[in-house]
Structures are given as C-alpha cells and as structure tokens.
XYZ file of C-alpha atoms in Angstrom:
659
model
C 73.975 61.068 39.110
C 74.783 57.860 37.406
C 77.367 54.815 37.532
C 79.541 53.150 35.754
C 79.759 49.594 36.724
C 82.213 47.405 34.852
C 81.892 44.033 34.692
C 84.786 42.184 35.402
C 83.329 38.959 36.921
C 83.355 37.203 33.503
C 79.831 36.041 34.207
C 76.269 37.238 32.735
C 74.139 37.367 35.629
C 74.870 34.160 37.050
C 74.043 31.974 34.582
C 76.965 30.046 33.488
C 77.862 26.711 31.326
C 81.402 26.656 30.951
C 83.739 23.937 31.711
C 83.090 22.462 35.800
C 86.658 22.230 36.221
C 87.195 26.180 35.727
C 87.155 27.245 39.219
C 87.718 30.873 38.404
C 84.640 31.263 35.601
C 82.533 29.211 38.434
C 83.697 31.303 41.248
C 82.546 34.382 38.792
C 79.324 33.010 37.846
C 78.688 33.027 41.676
C 79.942 36.209 42.606
C 76.984 38.808 42.032
C 74.975 36.515 44.638
C 77.586 36.969 47.617
C 77.927 40.857 49.164
C 81.551 41.959 48.700
C 81.613 42.187 52.341
C 81.673 38.742 52.910
C 83.902 37.660 49.871
C 86.827 40.337 50.926
C 85.987 38.953 54.787
C 86.851 35.183 53.577
C 89.636 36.662 51.147
C 91.304 37.790 54.234
C 92.218 34.286 55.663
C 91.369 34.767 59.281
C 88.551 32.887 60.622
C 87.055 35.964 62.646
C 83.686 35.801 63.279
C 82.460 38.738 64.048
C 83.580 42.599 62.831
C 82.154 46.248 63.946
C 82.215 48.504 61.687
C 80.730 52.220 61.312
C 78.561 53.189 58.443
C 75.095 53.964 57.706
C 72.461 50.767 56.799
C 69.015 51.682 54.704
C 66.480 48.765 55.482
C 64.211 49.353 51.831
C 61.072 47.300 51.828
C 59.125 47.277 48.453
C 55.333 46.286 48.983
C 53.343 44.992 46.414
C 55.483 42.443 45.027
C 53.154 39.976 47.024
C 49.961 40.818 44.809
C 52.237 41.197 41.717
C 53.241 37.560 42.228
C 49.941 36.186 42.766
C 48.126 38.241 39.786
C 50.761 36.793 37.254
C 50.668 33.225 38.691
C 48.335 32.126 36.825
C 49.915 32.560 33.768
C 52.439 29.816 33.877
C 55.848 30.128 32.212
C 54.680 33.518 30.415
C 53.730 34.893 34.102
C 57.091 34.407 35.660
C 59.115 35.278 32.682
C 57.326 38.782 32.807
C 57.664 39.199 36.681
C 61.449 38.366 36.075
C 61.365 41.174 33.630
C 59.803 43.756 36.238
C 62.100 42.874 38.559
C 65.487 42.764 36.899
C 64.582 46.463 35.841
C 62.927 47.900 38.958
C 65.943 46.540 40.797
C 68.873 47.739 37.908
C 67.591 51.207 38.611
C 67.592 51.383 41.940
C 71.012 49.829 42.417
C 72.161 51.996 40.309
C 71.712 54.656 42.124
C 72.899 52.801 45.816
C 76.100 51.579 44.184
C 76.296 55.579 42.375
C 76.295 56.952 45.840
C 78.771 53.906 46.979
C 76.099 51.332 48.665
C 76.611 47.913 48.759
C 73.816 45.398 48.558
C 74.228 43.303 51.940
C 71.029 41.564 51.844
C 68.734 40.432 49.829
C 65.270 39.721 52.140
C 62.220 38.734 50.959
C 60.312 42.177 49.272
C 63.483 44.123 50.874
C 66.739 44.835 50.249
C 69.714 46.141 52.896
C 72.265 48.677 51.492
C 75.168 49.343 53.492
C 77.627 52.706 53.182
C 80.701 53.694 54.969
C 83.043 56.157 54.641
C 83.332 59.881 54.279
C 79.865 61.529 54.544
C 77.871 58.055 54.635
C 75.137 58.892 56.017
C 74.433 61.582 53.969
C 74.899 59.631 50.960
C 72.609 57.053 52.391
C 70.067 59.444 52.834
C 70.530 61.157 49.218
C 70.650 57.227 47.698
C 67.129 56.183 49.337
C 65.414 59.914 48.405
C 66.273 59.007 44.793
C 65.270 55.713 44.721
C 61.902 56.744 46.046
C 61.712 59.343 43.027
C 62.512 56.290 40.828
C 59.673 54.145 42.627
C 57.401 56.965 42.143
C 58.017 56.926 38.538
C 58.408 52.950 37.939
C 56.048 51.572 40.493
C 52.792 51.898 38.350
C 52.951 48.483 36.525
C 50.402 47.517 33.607
C 50.784 43.682 33.305
C 49.103 41.268 31.349
C 46.961 40.782 34.180
C 45.782 44.108 34.871
C 47.448 47.175 36.667
C 49.719 46.863 39.988
C 51.337 49.370 42.114
C 54.600 48.766 43.913
C 55.944 51.469 46.860
C 58.716 51.735 48.884
C 59.050 52.240 52.484
C 62.836 53.109 54.019
C 64.948 53.053 57.156
C 68.140 53.966 57.924
C 70.464 54.212 61.049
C 73.924 55.309 61.528
C 76.266 54.424 63.814
C 78.481 50.802 64.585
C 77.335 47.745 63.517
C 77.601 44.255 63.987
C 78.589 41.653 61.164
C 79.525 37.719 62.166
C 80.447 35.053 59.646
C 79.394 32.460 60.747
C 78.388 28.964 60.157
C 80.056 25.252 59.104
C 78.625 24.003 55.504
C 79.019 27.758 54.380
C 79.607 30.985 55.972
C 76.911 32.915 56.223
C 76.553 36.535 56.993
C 74.388 38.340 59.538
C 73.839 41.633 60.025
C 72.258 41.846 63.787
C 73.005 43.738 66.783
C 71.786 46.716 68.055
C 72.788 48.908 65.582
C 70.291 46.456 63.157
C 67.670 46.705 65.806
C 67.606 50.627 64.955
C 67.829 50.302 61.433
C 64.746 47.647 61.595
C 62.872 49.764 63.918
C 63.002 53.179 61.563
C 62.127 51.073 58.373
C 59.043 49.914 60.875
C 57.946 53.299 61.591
C 58.211 54.345 58.091
C 54.688 54.196 55.536
C 55.160 53.491 51.913
C 56.721 56.502 50.074
C 58.462 57.228 53.380
C 61.807 57.482 54.419
C 62.602 57.389 58.268
C 66.199 58.046 59.891
C 67.034 57.330 63.680
C 68.956 60.479 65.826
C 72.098 58.870 65.324
C 71.486 59.652 61.469
C 69.420 62.772 61.881
C 72.655 64.552 63.889
C 74.688 64.147 60.813
C 71.793 66.409 58.365
C 71.101 70.192 58.475
C 67.932 70.958 60.075
C 66.207 71.668 56.970
C 66.458 68.052 55.560
C 64.030 66.748 58.649
C 60.802 66.850 58.433
C 58.506 65.561 61.472
C 59.670 63.525 63.838
C 57.720 60.495 63.837
C 57.498 58.228 67.481
C 61.775 58.266 67.864
C 62.736 58.729 64.380
C 62.129 61.596 61.653
C 61.200 61.793 58.277
C 63.339 63.023 55.642
C 62.238 66.286 53.984
C 64.869 66.882 51.127
C 67.640 65.361 50.292
C 71.734 66.086 51.177
C 73.616 67.379 48.224
C 76.758 65.075 47.952
C 79.702 64.585 45.692
C 79.395 61.686 42.707
C 81.067 58.565 43.806
C 84.264 57.526 41.419
C 82.892 54.646 38.905
C 83.050 51.119 40.423
C 84.486 48.582 39.312
C 83.321 44.733 40.205
C 86.322 43.196 40.479
C 87.652 39.138 40.213
C 87.271 37.965 44.547
C 91.316 37.392 45.422
C 91.033 33.247 45.280
C 87.599 31.386 45.523
C 85.448 33.034 48.431
C 81.893 33.403 47.019
C 81.192 29.847 46.946
C 81.648 29.233 50.780
C 79.045 31.905 50.896
C 76.266 29.565 49.431
C 74.579 26.747 50.659
C 75.567 23.760 48.275
C 72.174 23.399 46.894
C 72.194 27.368 45.676
C 75.290 26.829 44.396
C 74.311 23.408 42.345
C 71.213 25.616 41.044
C 73.004 29.029 40.059
C 75.597 27.087 37.905
C 72.879 25.398 35.952
C 72.395 26.945 32.968
C 69.645 28.098 31.967
C 68.514 29.259 35.356
C 65.052 29.633 35.010
C 62.287 31.402 36.980
C 58.876 30.356 37.745
C 55.709 29.305 39.853
C 56.436 26.258 41.881
C 54.609 24.623 45.081
C 57.117 24.802 48.385
C 56.921 24.218 52.016
C 58.618 27.214 53.332
C 59.589 28.170 56.862
C 61.119 31.332 59.460
C 63.078 30.907 62.352
C 63.861 33.999 64.503
C 66.150 34.035 67.098
C 65.976 36.651 69.879
C 68.456 38.259 72.576
C 71.232 39.035 70.546
C 71.441 42.762 71.852
C 71.230 41.862 75.379
C 73.794 39.024 75.251
C 76.356 41.690 73.069
C 76.148 44.197 76.137
C 76.108 41.106 79.433
C 78.853 38.538 77.072
C 80.558 40.510 74.966
C 81.414 40.137 71.235
C 83.507 36.977 71.039
C 80.981 35.151 73.118
C 77.517 35.667 71.286
C 79.644 34.911 67.846
C 80.540 31.894 69.231
C 76.880 31.128 69.691
C 75.612 32.543 66.697
C 78.373 30.342 64.806
C 76.689 27.293 66.883
C 73.188 28.125 65.658
C 73.833 28.333 62.282
C 75.712 25.165 62.296
C 73.210 23.142 63.292
C 70.635 24.681 61.231
C 72.668 24.012 58.247
C 73.451 20.523 59.421
C 69.561 19.754 60.064
C 68.748 21.107 56.430
C 71.271 18.963 55.170
C 70.087 15.679 57.158
C 66.927 16.133 55.189
C 67.197 17.602 52.048
C 66.089 21.206 52.885
C 67.707 24.438 51.532
C 69.642 27.237 53.687
C 67.527 30.250 51.850
C 68.869 33.500 53.349
C 68.953 35.404 56.730
C 67.492 38.798 57.250
C 67.847 41.303 60.379
C 65.126 41.778 63.181
C 64.844 43.927 65.813
C 67.429 42.580 68.622
C 68.001 39.181 66.204
C 67.209 38.115 63.557
C 65.654 35.747 60.901
C 66.262 32.561 59.223
C 64.673 31.519 55.625
C 64.581 27.864 55.168
C 62.555 26.013 51.788
C 61.697 22.527 50.580
C 60.682 21.757 47.334
C 62.962 24.376 45.699
C 65.408 24.894 44.094
C 64.885 20.941 43.846
C 61.714 19.477 44.337
C 61.772 16.290 46.640
C 59.575 13.959 48.225
C 57.268 15.107 51.155
C 58.428 18.521 51.064
C 56.078 19.514 53.871
C 57.030 16.366 56.414
C 60.710 16.985 55.633
C 60.844 20.732 56.510
C 58.677 20.128 59.564
C 60.831 17.774 60.423
C 64.060 19.737 60.151
C 62.431 23.227 61.917
C 61.172 21.027 64.793
C 64.697 19.500 65.278
C 66.478 22.710 64.781
C 63.945 23.813 67.795
C 64.562 20.981 70.144
C 68.530 20.858 69.941
C 67.896 24.826 71.450
C 70.175 26.520 72.531
C 71.440 30.326 74.652
C 69.494 32.421 71.928
C 65.316 31.506 72.094
C 64.507 30.228 68.354
C 60.438 30.440 67.245
C 58.991 28.963 63.857
C 56.410 29.092 61.273
C 55.655 26.617 58.521
C 53.604 27.248 55.342
C 53.047 25.430 52.055
C 51.822 27.197 49.341
C 52.241 28.422 45.743
C 56.084 30.959 45.115
C 57.919 32.231 42.509
C 61.246 31.136 42.497
C 63.315 33.254 40.000
C 66.640 34.449 39.405
C 66.787 38.476 38.680
C 69.309 41.488 39.213
C 71.515 43.451 37.874
C 74.537 41.736 36.529
C 76.727 42.577 39.729
C 74.527 41.640 42.452
C 71.689 39.568 41.820
C 69.465 37.367 43.762
C 67.810 33.685 43.631
C 64.121 34.479 45.289
C 61.331 33.177 46.699
C 57.942 35.374 46.983
C 54.494 34.977 47.074
C 51.540 34.769 49.977
C 52.553 31.290 51.073
C 56.159 32.936 52.305
C 54.735 35.782 53.753
C 52.275 33.858 56.101
C 54.886 31.430 56.803
C 56.550 35.030 58.428
C 53.389 35.684 60.054
C 53.340 32.089 61.429
C 56.493 32.793 63.186
C 55.623 36.411 64.529
C 52.804 34.548 66.422
C 54.732 31.965 68.047
C 56.595 31.804 71.089
C 59.884 30.691 72.477
C 60.461 27.353 71.345
C 57.243 27.202 69.855
C 56.305 25.598 65.973
C 53.278 27.061 64.145
C 52.417 25.685 61.036
C 49.867 26.015 58.957
C 46.884 23.387 58.438
C 47.454 23.226 54.861
C 51.434 22.022 56.211
C 50.293 19.772 58.457
C 47.676 18.106 56.218
C 50.435 17.522 53.698
C 53.000 16.180 56.055
C 53.420 12.123 55.623
C 55.025 12.423 59.019
C 52.912 12.556 62.002
C 53.712 14.923 65.099
C 51.822 15.502 68.610
C 49.643 19.071 67.079
C 47.167 21.093 68.953
C 44.694 22.812 66.888
C 45.032 26.738 67.520
C 41.881 29.304 67.350
C 41.605 30.670 64.139
C 43.281 34.169 63.610
C 43.393 36.897 61.252
C 46.621 38.634 60.119
C 47.845 41.245 58.057
C 47.095 40.463 54.165
C 44.165 37.568 54.943
C 40.849 38.208 54.226
C 39.464 34.775 56.322
C 41.106 33.649 59.622
C 44.022 31.075 59.475
C 43.536 27.948 60.667
C 47.135 26.678 62.119
C 48.283 24.291 64.675
C 51.183 24.234 67.456
C 53.365 21.495 66.040
C 55.289 19.343 68.894
C 57.249 16.435 68.751
C 57.362 13.194 66.213
C 54.636 10.720 66.917
C 55.252 7.007 66.741
C 54.575 5.081 63.487
C 53.178 1.439 63.510
C 52.787 -0.944 60.045
C 49.115 -0.283 58.684
C 46.449 -2.679 59.091
C 45.357 -4.504 55.559
C 42.313 -2.211 54.281
C 39.894 -3.122 51.789
C 40.204 -6.929 50.111
C 42.872 -9.404 51.060
C 46.071 -10.132 49.454
C 46.293 -11.692 46.553
C 48.759 -13.097 44.322
C 51.384 -13.524 46.813
C 50.249 -17.094 48.376
C 53.778 -19.011 47.851
C 54.916 -16.002 49.707
C 52.440 -15.876 52.405
C 53.089 -19.590 52.943
C 56.373 -19.352 53.671
C 55.816 -16.678 56.257
C 53.042 -19.136 58.207
C 55.722 -21.942 58.054
C 58.444 -19.782 60.217
C 55.851 -18.582 62.028
C 54.604 -22.556 62.678
C 58.512 -23.188 63.695
C 58.538 -20.376 66.237
C 55.748 -21.633 68.154
C 58.107 -24.748 68.782
C 60.978 -22.560 69.761
C 62.651 -22.559 66.467
C 62.390 -18.791 65.650
C 63.626 -17.382 62.592
C 63.939 -14.175 59.845
C 62.329 -13.598 56.647
C 63.813 -10.454 54.542
C 61.197 -8.921 52.507
C 63.528 -6.693 49.795
C 61.995 -4.745 46.860
C 61.490 -1.545 45.274
C 58.564 1.061 47.206
C 55.028 -0.127 46.231
C 55.805 -3.830 45.443
C 53.908 -4.880 48.238
C 56.386 -5.860 50.770
C 53.920 -3.630 53.464
C 50.775 -5.476 52.562
C 52.622 -9.090 52.996
C 53.866 -7.883 56.511
C 50.215 -6.205 57.239
C 48.450 -9.158 56.117
C 51.041 -11.703 58.374
C 49.554 -9.987 61.223
C 46.312 -10.467 60.254
C 46.890 -13.871 60.458
C 49.050 -14.197 62.869
C 47.177 -15.645 65.763
C 49.886 -14.500 68.097
C 51.241 -11.128 69.799
C 52.376 -8.761 67.309
C 55.195 -5.950 67.838
C 55.245 -4.081 64.782
C 57.276 -1.049 63.403
C 57.889 1.477 60.447
C 61.077 3.336 59.961
C 61.334 6.489 58.292
C 63.899 8.863 56.940
C 62.961 11.680 59.534
C 63.669 9.166 62.533
C 66.999 7.806 61.335
C 69.206 10.058 63.213
C 67.353 9.081 66.383
C 69.161 6.832 68.139
C 66.841 3.243 68.926
C 63.598 5.541 67.109
C 63.005 1.816 65.578
C 63.791 -0.475 68.455
C 62.239 1.977 71.180
C 58.907 1.727 69.244
C 59.286 -2.647 69.698
C 60.348 -2.442 73.304
C 57.551 -0.076 74.407
C 55.126 -2.353 73.069
C 57.157 -5.577 74.611
C 56.896 -3.421 78.130
C 52.755 -2.707 76.993
C 52.846 0.829 77.425
C 51.543 3.758 75.279
C 53.611 4.168 72.193
C 52.766 8.098 72.782
C 53.700 7.956 76.208
C 55.945 10.642 77.802
C 59.792 8.708 78.487
C 59.516 10.151 82.290
C 56.319 7.443 82.019
C 58.194 4.853 79.971
C 60.619 4.996 82.419
C 58.435 4.364 85.481
C 56.520 1.423 83.646
C 60.190 0.246 82.944
C 61.801 0.502 86.366
C 58.573 -1.453 87.890
C 58.777 -3.755 85.520
C 62.359 -4.988 85.568
C 62.459 -4.966 89.227
C 59.304 -7.192 89.575
C 60.340 -9.800 86.435
C 63.831 -8.847 85.556
C 66.059 -7.859 88.881
C 69.334 -8.766 87.828
C 68.771 -5.891 84.726
C 68.428 -2.984 87.620
C 72.059 -2.383 87.377
C 71.909 -1.309 83.312
C 68.238 0.111 83.818
C 69.540 3.503 82.182
C 71.229 1.308 79.203
C 67.505 -0.343 78.669
C 65.863 3.419 79.099
C 68.141 4.996 76.444
C 66.670 1.926 74.191
C 63.498 2.491 74.913
C 64.033 6.365 75.023
C 63.015 6.302 78.493
C 64.104 8.450 81.486
C 65.138 6.577 84.765
C 67.700 7.599 87.491
C 70.910 6.498 87.325
C 72.941 3.674 88.457
C 75.991 3.143 89.454
C 76.937 0.487 87.282
C 75.918 1.888 84.462
C 77.787 5.381 85.374
C 81.134 3.654 85.490
C 80.838 1.911 82.749
C 83.197 2.592 79.702
C 82.002 4.380 76.757
C 82.993 1.657 74.228
C 81.226 -1.156 76.528
C 78.280 0.302 76.598
C 76.405 -0.563 73.379
C 76.956 -4.286 73.579
C 75.868 -4.200 77.819
C 72.692 -2.440 76.530
C 72.024 -5.143 73.352
C 72.709 -8.203 76.111
C 70.307 -5.905 78.478
C 67.728 -5.096 76.022
C 67.436 -9.285 74.458
C 67.522 -10.329 78.030
C 64.530 -8.704 78.904
C 62.801 -9.224 75.963
C 63.233 -12.821 76.691
C 61.612 -12.142 80.100
C 58.452 -10.426 78.479
C 58.204 -12.423 74.978
C 57.930 -15.723 76.688
C 55.911 -17.456 74.161
C 55.326 -16.884 69.992
C 55.577 -13.579 68.848
C 56.184 -11.890 65.409
C 58.210 -8.789 65.000
C 57.521 -7.100 62.035
C 59.728 -4.187 60.547
C 58.868 -2.186 57.765
C 61.025 0.313 55.705
C 64.310 -0.878 56.994
C 66.345 1.017 54.677
C 65.516 3.888 57.123
C 66.134 2.355 60.549
C 68.477 4.345 62.338
C 72.295 2.880 63.606
C 71.507 2.066 66.759
C 68.536 0.253 66.153
C 70.159 -1.896 62.769
C 73.102 -2.960 65.420
C 71.034 -4.104 68.062
C 68.425 -5.901 65.856
C 70.727 -7.650 63.900
C 72.342 -9.320 67.389
C 68.490 -10.275 68.107
C 68.866 -12.296 64.646
C 71.721 -13.712 65.809
C 69.607 -15.060 68.935
C 66.291 -15.810 67.222
C 67.110 -19.430 66.901
C 66.601 -20.018 70.177
C 63.468 -17.965 70.714
C 59.818 -18.075 69.743
C 59.866 -15.582 67.588
C 59.733 -14.644 63.718
C 61.437 -11.335 62.670
C 60.101 -10.182 59.364
C 62.122 -6.922 58.177
C 60.586 -5.456 54.510
C 63.384 -3.056 53.599
C 64.252 -1.390 49.894
C 67.059 -3.311 47.636
C 69.464 0.424 48.500
C 71.646 -1.394 51.163
C 70.743 1.576 53.606
C 69.825 1.046 57.469
C 68.834 -2.378 58.311
C 70.372 -5.129 55.869
C 70.958 -8.699 56.873
C 72.522 -10.314 53.494
C 75.171 -11.297 55.802
C 73.015 -13.289 57.806
C 72.672 -17.136 56.459
C 70.555 -18.306 58.481
C 67.821 -15.396 57.099
C 65.521 -16.208 54.219
C 65.323 -13.620 51.528
C 62.567 -13.008 49.291
C 63.149 -10.673 46.667
C 59.849 -9.098 45.593
C-alpha cells in the first residue's frame, strides 16, 4: 500500500532562505518539525493544557544508530553527509507506511519515534503499519558504509486506549505524552527485542486470535498482521495561523530557518532530566492539577535554559513520567558548554516541585543533523555521548545529578562533588567514572602563579598609593576596565600579594549572576571568618554569635544580614514587620554597619569579573562605594567594558583605569 503525500507546506524539508518578514513562509518552513496534533491544538485558540484522546500509540525503537554514528564520525563532513543520507532514506520509507495507515509521528526521541493512530480501526492500523515497517527494516537495515558494514534493527511496542497529552511551557509550547497510556506503551517496547512487535492486552483485545503469538510477560507478540483498508491520500496542509513556531525552542527555530542547515559531528554537553509520579498524581489529583504541575515544571526548565544559553532539545516518554533532553554546544557552540549545562540542571533540580526529578550529564562527540521526509523532519543529536547521559540519569536518585568525569573536568564552574564507584552500563566495555554533583562552590580571586607582574608599574603604583591612603582612613575605589585577558585579574592578585593587610576577595561569574547576594556573600563570609563552603546553617550560627557579641544593635535585623550572607537564622519580629519596599535599604545599612565593626583597620576588598555581579550585590556595593571616603578600605573592581553587572561610571570619586 503506497501513500500519496502532497507537499502543501511551501518548504523543502525545513531549509528556508526567503524574506525574513514573510511570516507565512517562515511558518511553512517550520511545520515539518512540529506534530500536527500540537499545531491543531494551538490553532484552536483556547489555552487548554491537557487533552485525553482515544487511540493507539506505537513506540518504534531502532537499534544500531549509535554504532553507525560512531563509525562514520571519523570521516568528517563526508561521514556526516553519508549518515544523513541513510537516515533520510530509512525514515522516508518507514514514515510512508505509518502515514499511509493514518498514523502521525508525534515525537522523535533519540533513536526512536512515537507514531499515533486515531479513528476507526486504529489498533489494527497501528499493528499493520508496524508489521510492514519491520519488513522494510529487515530489507534496508543492512548497510554498506564507507567505514564498513552496519546493521539496523527495530523493536516496537504498541498500546491502545486513552492517552493524556499536555501542551505546556512558557517560552515555547511543548507537547508532552505522559500518563498511564504512555506508561503501557513504554512497557511494551521494553519487552520487545530486535525484530519483535509486542502489544498490550488492551490492544490485543482488538485483534483476531490468530494474529497473536506467544505471551511475553504482560504483553503479546504479533505473529501476523491484520488486513486493513488503505487510507485516503494524505495532504500536508498549511496551518491555520502561526502555530509551528510557537512549539519550538527559540534556538531551534533560529537554526532551522538558517540556510543551509548542515549536518555535522561536533562536541556538546548533553543532559537528560526525568520526571516521575505522573500516573499516581493523575489518579489522585486529577488531570487539571497535574497539567498545572507539568506546565510549571516545563516553564522552569525553559527559563533556566534561556538564562544560561542552553538549548531545550526535546521531550520523550517514560514509564510513569517522561524525559527532557537539554544540549549545550548545539545548534550553536558556546563558551564553557559543560559548565553552563551543569549549572542549568543543578538550578532546575534545586527549584524542585511536586514531581520528583533526576538528571544525568555527559560531554562528547555527537552527530547533529537535520533529516526526514519533507513532511516530517527533525534536527537530532545522536551518538554514544547522548546514550551515556541517559544511562547516568537512570542511575541517579530523586533530586540527584550524576555527571561523567569528563564533563566535571571540563566545567570551569566548580561544584561540590562526590566521586562514585566506577560502574558498568549497557554499551560500554569499561566501567564509567562519574560524580554526584551538588551545589556551587564559592570562587575566589586566584593568587599569582609564576613570574611577577611585568609592564604595569604605573597601574601598580596608583593601587599602592590608594592602599596607603586607606590606611589613614581615606578609603576609595579603583575600577580596572578592559577586555578579557588584558591583565585585570593579574593586577588584582598581585596587589593582594603586596597589600600587607587583610584581603577580602571574590570572583563573579555568569552562573551566579541570577543568585541574589552571590558576590557580596563571599566578602561577608570572609569578614565573618567562616569557611566559604560552610553550610547556610553554620554561617547563620556564626553570624548570630558575632552580632550578639560585637553589634547587638543589629540583632533585630539579623534575618536581613543572613540574606546578604546566604545564611539561615530565625526570624525576628522587626524583620517580619518590615515592608518589602524598605527591606533592601535597611539590609544595606545593616551590612555596612556590620562590616565597619568587623573591619576596623586597613583592608583590601577585591572583586573581579564584576560584569557578572548579581543585581542585589551590585546595589550593595554601590552603597559601599559611597561610604568609602570615611572607611579604611580600598575597593578594587575588575570588569569588562560592556556595562553589565556592576558599573561605577557615575561615581566621580572612583578612579578608573582603562587597560
């Protein structure tokens, strides 16, 4: 049975290079990357979060893609093009059968696809499609590549019944397939071995007994295919309004509209987040409540990705929940992909929510490419690096992040970690080395390494003079401004070496820029004399003891001071009663008073990479700069000239050195 698909999209497989103002052409170019179910949902105009639909879902998993990706990876661009050709041909043949039987591909997920069937006879049509797809795979799965032979095989699990679909998220609308129907489908696929089709008892009830083979745990093997009537010719029609673009992450939209969209092997950091407990929550709390929880969870994930330059890649089904794949380094390469992804995932886990989450992160080479027939395409990442991230996730407990040794080593952001005992995973001959990744560690300005500073005598002379003036109570601030690598950090660290006075030093970074008082807390903890890595409770106890002994008048405002030091203390009536609009000013006043008590003599305060300072810290430091003329402190600030974070250009009393 063949299918006559008519291309009405105006696109040619997603690659588009027309007028960027032509919204209709933009929409048509994105249509192949979005399931019709999602586009029709958006076009309906109502903001429904959940729909329950009767149908059959086929989970089609193809094994062998990872090895194929790896053997062609060494052939560079030619290998990527060869792999794209194989993928295009195989999926064109498989999807022709699926769509010809009235199915729709609603999810690409790694090496698997989800095909959805509705309407009269959907169970029989799903099984007949899977049977014929297996036959095609047996014929096409033996590949002759430029790097040697390869073999692709397919396993299929199918369930029929009621399925929950959720269209959730803030930055883009993501179609989630989760709930008891998805769980049953995933369970059937897990039972199926290569070459097999396993169906659930609910689907088996729709088939003639002679079509069923042996039982396989709680499923049944398919022994023969039902005969179904051909579906009418399908037409890929234009969407009703702009819908496809709303269902794709911004980074993917931008990439897919570029011309050309090239396939390549590249280094990326990849993460999987898995959420659980959906089936029980649906039963106990109802569809609408769970839809709200999923909407909040997806919105949080999207927001964290956006904050740190990480791509929200795709979602996939899992038993009793689902998975979210995140990537740093594709489609666009960035700085410190490993660090950006780790901070993103850790931030998501720390925010928590009603549904438990766990995660795995890895770094390595993947095939990133655009493939599929003109009516249904994907921009996908495949390879062993992706598989290992999923394996790490599967070993993590609720709330835990497991990361490979490679991704932890590459990250320029430092976390609390605990190395795990090496363990074996499917597809790896050698044990995997990984760590449990906890919270961020606090950064300090590095001490100089190697020979002393050369060629900055004028700048160092000014800094020494300002430090000498601070010793007699004439404090001040020097701002070192210049691009990355010009020597700001070296000047600051050299001054620390020759200061002859207490030093409080901090380095800001882009990952902590969203954490209130992240930068100031480093300075405050050093002034308090507590370990930078001490727990918030430990810092709170030290703060309470010190304030009671040396600055008792500040005890009513202890919770405000604790906020600035990222510490935990008991609430006070005064702090509880303070209106929100007055809290920042009172906190800053209390912090400066405490600092005056703790630092009565000459002191050097050093802040580097201040372009990454969080807003709350920047406000407090600006208050500090205004008070410096009457304090015995020198504040030295290093920053890039881009105006972000902390900028002191409007202070006449600040000495600015442009490097």
